PDB file of C-alpha atoms in Angstrom:
ATOM      1  CA  UNK A   5      20.542 -76.532  26.206  1.00 41.00           C
ATOM      2  CA  UNK A   6      19.237 -73.197  27.874  1.00 41.00           C
ATOM      3  CA  UNK A   7      21.710 -73.640  30.553  1.00 44.00           C
ATOM      4  CA  UNK A   8      24.587 -74.337  28.249  1.00 43.00           C
ATOM      5  CA  UNK A   9      24.256 -70.870  26.282  1.00 43.00           C
ATOM      6  CA  UNK A  10      23.957 -68.893  29.457  1.00 43.00           C
ATOM      7  CA  UNK A  11      26.783 -70.523  31.278  1.00 43.00           C
ATOM      8  CA  UNK A  12      28.690 -69.874  28.345  1.00 44.00           C
ATOM      9  CA  UNK A  13      28.043 -65.988  28.507  1.00 43.00           C
ATOM     10  CA  UNK A  14      29.059 -66.013  32.060  1.00 47.00           C
ATOM     11  CA  UNK A  15      25.733 -65.574  33.759  1.00 46.00           C
ATOM     12  CA  UNK A  16      23.809 -68.350  35.470  1.00 45.00           C
ATOM     13  CA  UNK A  17      20.264 -68.450  36.467  1.00 42.00           C
ATOM     14  CA  UNK A  18      19.677 -66.834  39.636  1.00 44.00           C
ATOM     15  CA  UNK A  19      16.596 -68.706  40.909  1.00 46.00           C
ATOM     16  CA  UNK A  20      16.330 -71.971  42.640  1.00 44.00           C
ATOM     17  CA  UNK A  21      14.577 -73.729  39.788  1.00 58.00           C
ATOM     18  CA  UNK A  22      16.666 -72.285  37.331  1.00 70.00           C
ATOM     19  CA  UNK A  23      13.922 -70.730  35.287  1.00 82.00           C
ATOM     20  CA  UNK A  24      15.445 -68.887  32.263  1.00 77.00           C
ATOM     21  CA  UNK A  25      12.113 -66.597  32.154  1.00 87.00           C
ATOM     22  CA  UNK A  26      12.547 -65.351  35.662  1.00 88.00           C
ATOM     23  CA  UNK A  27      16.249 -64.595  35.187  1.00 91.00           C
ATOM     24  CA  UNK A  28      15.965 -63.220  31.388  1.00 91.00           C
ATOM     25  CA  UNK A  29      12.481 -62.758  30.540  1.00 92.00           C
ATOM     26  CA  UNK A  30      12.669 -65.352  27.790  1.00 91.00           C
ATOM     27  CA  UNK A  31      13.277 -68.952  27.238  1.00 90.00           C
ATOM     28  CA  UNK A  32      14.775 -68.474  23.789  1.00 91.00           C
ATOM     29  CA  UNK A  33      18.508 -69.415  24.255  1.00 92.00           C
ATOM     30  CA  UNK A  34      19.811 -66.876  21.675  1.00 94.00           C
ATOM     31  CA  UNK A  35      17.928 -63.870  23.256  1.00 94.00           C
ATOM     32  CA  UNK A  36      18.716 -65.204  26.691  1.00 92.00           C
ATOM     33  CA  UNK A  37      22.544 -65.277  25.731  1.00 94.00           C
ATOM     34  CA  UNK A  38      22.528 -61.581  24.310  1.00 96.00           C
ATOM     35  CA  UNK A  39      20.616 -60.347  27.277  1.00 95.00           C
ATOM     36  CA  UNK A  40      23.384 -61.940  29.576  1.00 94.00           C
ATOM     37  CA  UNK A  41      26.198 -60.240  27.411  1.00 97.00           C
ATOM     38  CA  UNK A  42      24.396 -56.825  27.540  1.00 97.00           C
ATOM     39  CA  UNK A  43      23.920 -57.022  31.152  1.00 97.00           C
ATOM     40  CA  UNK A  44      27.542 -57.711  31.569  1.00 97.00           C
ATOM     41  CA  UNK A  45      28.255 -54.586  29.697  1.00 98.00           C
ATOM     42  CA  UNK A  46      25.780 -52.646  31.727  1.00 98.00           C
ATOM     43  CA  UNK A  47      27.402 -53.942  34.961  1.00 98.00           C
ATOM     44  CA  UNK A  48      30.811 -52.555  33.724  1.00 98.00           C
ATOM     45  CA  UNK A  49      29.345 -49.217  33.023  1.00 98.00           C
ATOM     46  CA  UNK A  50      27.716 -49.262  36.484  1.00 98.00           C
ATOM     47  CA  UNK A  51      31.129 -50.105  38.209  1.00 98.00           C
ATOM     48  CA  UNK A  52      32.721 -47.212  35.990  1.00 98.00           C
ATOM     49  CA  UNK A  53      29.848 -44.709  36.795  1.00 98.00           C
ATOM     50  CA  UNK A  54      30.263 -45.545  40.588  1.00 98.00           C
ATOM     51  CA  UNK A  55      34.136 -44.986  40.480  1.00 98.00           C
ATOM     52  CA  UNK A  56      33.590 -41.722  38.592  1.00 98.00           C
ATOM     53  CA  UNK A  57      30.933 -40.523  40.918  1.00 97.00           C
ATOM     54  CA  UNK A  58      33.138 -41.049  44.065  1.00 97.00           C
ATOM     55  CA  UNK A  59      36.008 -39.241  42.329  1.00 97.00           C
ATOM     56  CA  UNK A  60      33.947 -36.357  41.341  1.00 97.00           C
ATOM     57  CA  UNK A  61      32.542 -36.179  44.998  1.00 97.00           C
ATOM     58  CA  UNK A  62      36.265 -36.226  46.247  1.00 96.00           C
ATOM     59  CA  UNK A  63      37.321 -33.665  43.926  1.00 96.00           C
ATOM     60  CA  UNK A  64      34.511 -31.436  44.573  1.00 96.00           C
ATOM     61  CA  UNK A  65      34.923 -31.661  48.337  1.00 95.00           C
ATOM     62  CA  UNK A  66      38.454 -30.663  47.862  1.00 95.00           C
ATOM     63  CA  UNK A  67      37.521 -27.585  45.759  1.00 96.00           C
ATOM     64  CA  UNK A  68      35.325 -26.393  48.460  1.00 94.00           C
ATOM     65  CA  UNK A  69      37.861 -27.023  51.130  1.00 94.00           C
ATOM     66  CA  UNK A  70      40.530 -25.223  49.491  1.00 96.00           C
ATOM     67  CA  UNK A  71      38.122 -22.359  48.581  1.00 96.00           C
ATOM     68  CA  UNK A  72      36.860 -21.969  52.102  1.00 94.00           C
ATOM     69  CA  UNK A  73      40.397 -22.220  53.456  1.00 96.00           C
ATOM     70  CA  UNK A  74      41.446 -19.268  51.468  1.00 97.00           C
ATOM     71  CA  UNK A  75      38.484 -17.114  52.720  1.00 96.00           C
ATOM     72  CA  UNK A  76      36.169 -18.045  50.062  1.00 96.00           C
ATOM     73  CA  UNK A  77      32.622 -18.800  49.855  1.00 94.00           C
ATOM     74  CA  UNK A  78      31.237 -22.308  50.601  1.00 88.00           C
ATOM     75  CA  UNK A  79      29.320 -22.387  47.249  1.00 92.00           C
ATOM     76  CA  UNK A  80      29.677 -20.656  43.978  1.00 95.00           C
ATOM     77  CA  UNK A  81      26.082 -20.573  42.766  1.00 95.00           C
ATOM     78  CA  UNK A  82      27.334 -19.508  39.049  1.00 97.00           C
ATOM     79  CA  UNK A  83      29.195 -22.607  38.809  1.00 97.00           C
ATOM     80  CA  UNK A  84      26.411 -24.643  40.249  1.00 96.00           C
ATOM     81  CA  UNK A  85      24.013 -23.210  37.660  1.00 98.00           C
ATOM     82  CA  UNK A  86      26.650 -23.941  34.852  1.00 98.00           C
ATOM     83  CA  UNK A  87      26.777 -27.536  35.941  1.00 98.00           C
ATOM     84  CA  UNK A  88      22.835 -27.743  36.045  1.00 98.00           C
ATOM     85  CA  UNK A  89      22.633 -26.343  32.608  1.00 98.00           C
ATOM     86  CA  UNK A  90      25.162 -28.600  31.135  1.00 98.00           C
ATOM     87  CA  UNK A  91      23.433 -31.907  32.068  1.00 98.00           C
ATOM     88  CA  UNK A  92      19.750 -30.444  31.401  1.00 98.00           C
ATOM     89  CA  UNK A  93      21.295 -29.360  27.623  1.00 98.00           C
ATOM     90  CA  UNK A  94      22.600 -33.008  27.334  1.00 98.00           C
ATOM     91  CA  UNK A  95      19.959 -35.024  29.054  1.00 98.00           C
ATOM     92  CA  UNK A  96      16.808 -33.090  29.526  1.00 98.00           C
ATOM     93  CA  UNK A  97      15.051 -32.946  32.883  1.00 97.00           C
ATOM     94  CA  UNK A  98      16.612 -36.052  33.994  1.00 97.00           C
ATOM     95  CA  UNK A  99      19.901 -34.416  33.660  1.00 98.00           C
ATOM     96  CA  UNK A 100      18.755 -31.387  35.813  1.00 97.00           C
ATOM     97  CA  UNK A 101      17.934 -34.151  38.361  1.00 98.00           C
ATOM     98  CA  UNK A 102      21.500 -36.013  38.070  1.00 97.00           C
ATOM     99  CA  UNK A 103      23.463 -32.941  38.248  1.00 97.00           C
ATOM    100  CA  UNK A 104      21.728 -32.050  41.672  1.00 97.00           C
ATOM    101  CA  UNK A 105      22.367 -35.380  42.921  1.00 96.00           C
ATOM    102  CA  UNK A 106      26.021 -34.865  41.927  1.00 96.00           C
ATOM    103  CA  UNK A 107      26.368 -31.357  43.428  1.00 96.00           C
ATOM    104  CA  UNK A 108      25.003 -32.645  46.661  1.00 96.00           C
ATOM    105  CA  UNK A 109      27.575 -35.464  46.719  1.00 95.00           C
ATOM    106  CA  UNK A 110      30.281 -32.880  46.393  1.00 94.00           C
ATOM    107  CA  UNK A 111      29.085 -30.182  48.748  1.00 90.00           C
ATOM    108  CA  UNK A 112      26.610 -31.975  51.017  1.00 85.00           C
ATOM    109  CA  UNK A 113      23.031 -30.849  51.474  1.00 80.00           C
ATOM    110  CA  UNK A 114      22.190 -27.030  51.495  1.00 76.00           C
TER     111      UNK A 114
END
């Protein structure tokens, strides 16, 4: 019965013995099915975030290359502070850390 619910949701147990608790943290079929649905959406969001991360890094690298090719500076610190502040305001301290990672992906380490 548990297997039927989980298979209908598109996610099968990932353990050798098919233990639903190991896979979903519960033996309750309705809860396991809902967890499988939520995880499917999380995986979609993750794929989108990865694509956007890569696109953002490419665009940022292009900005830097264009700026340097025209005789400009490698970095514009005012712009980096603006991005850090935007993320901090929206997400708090974790936003600052995320922004630092995004900036590094686009410009490389300092």
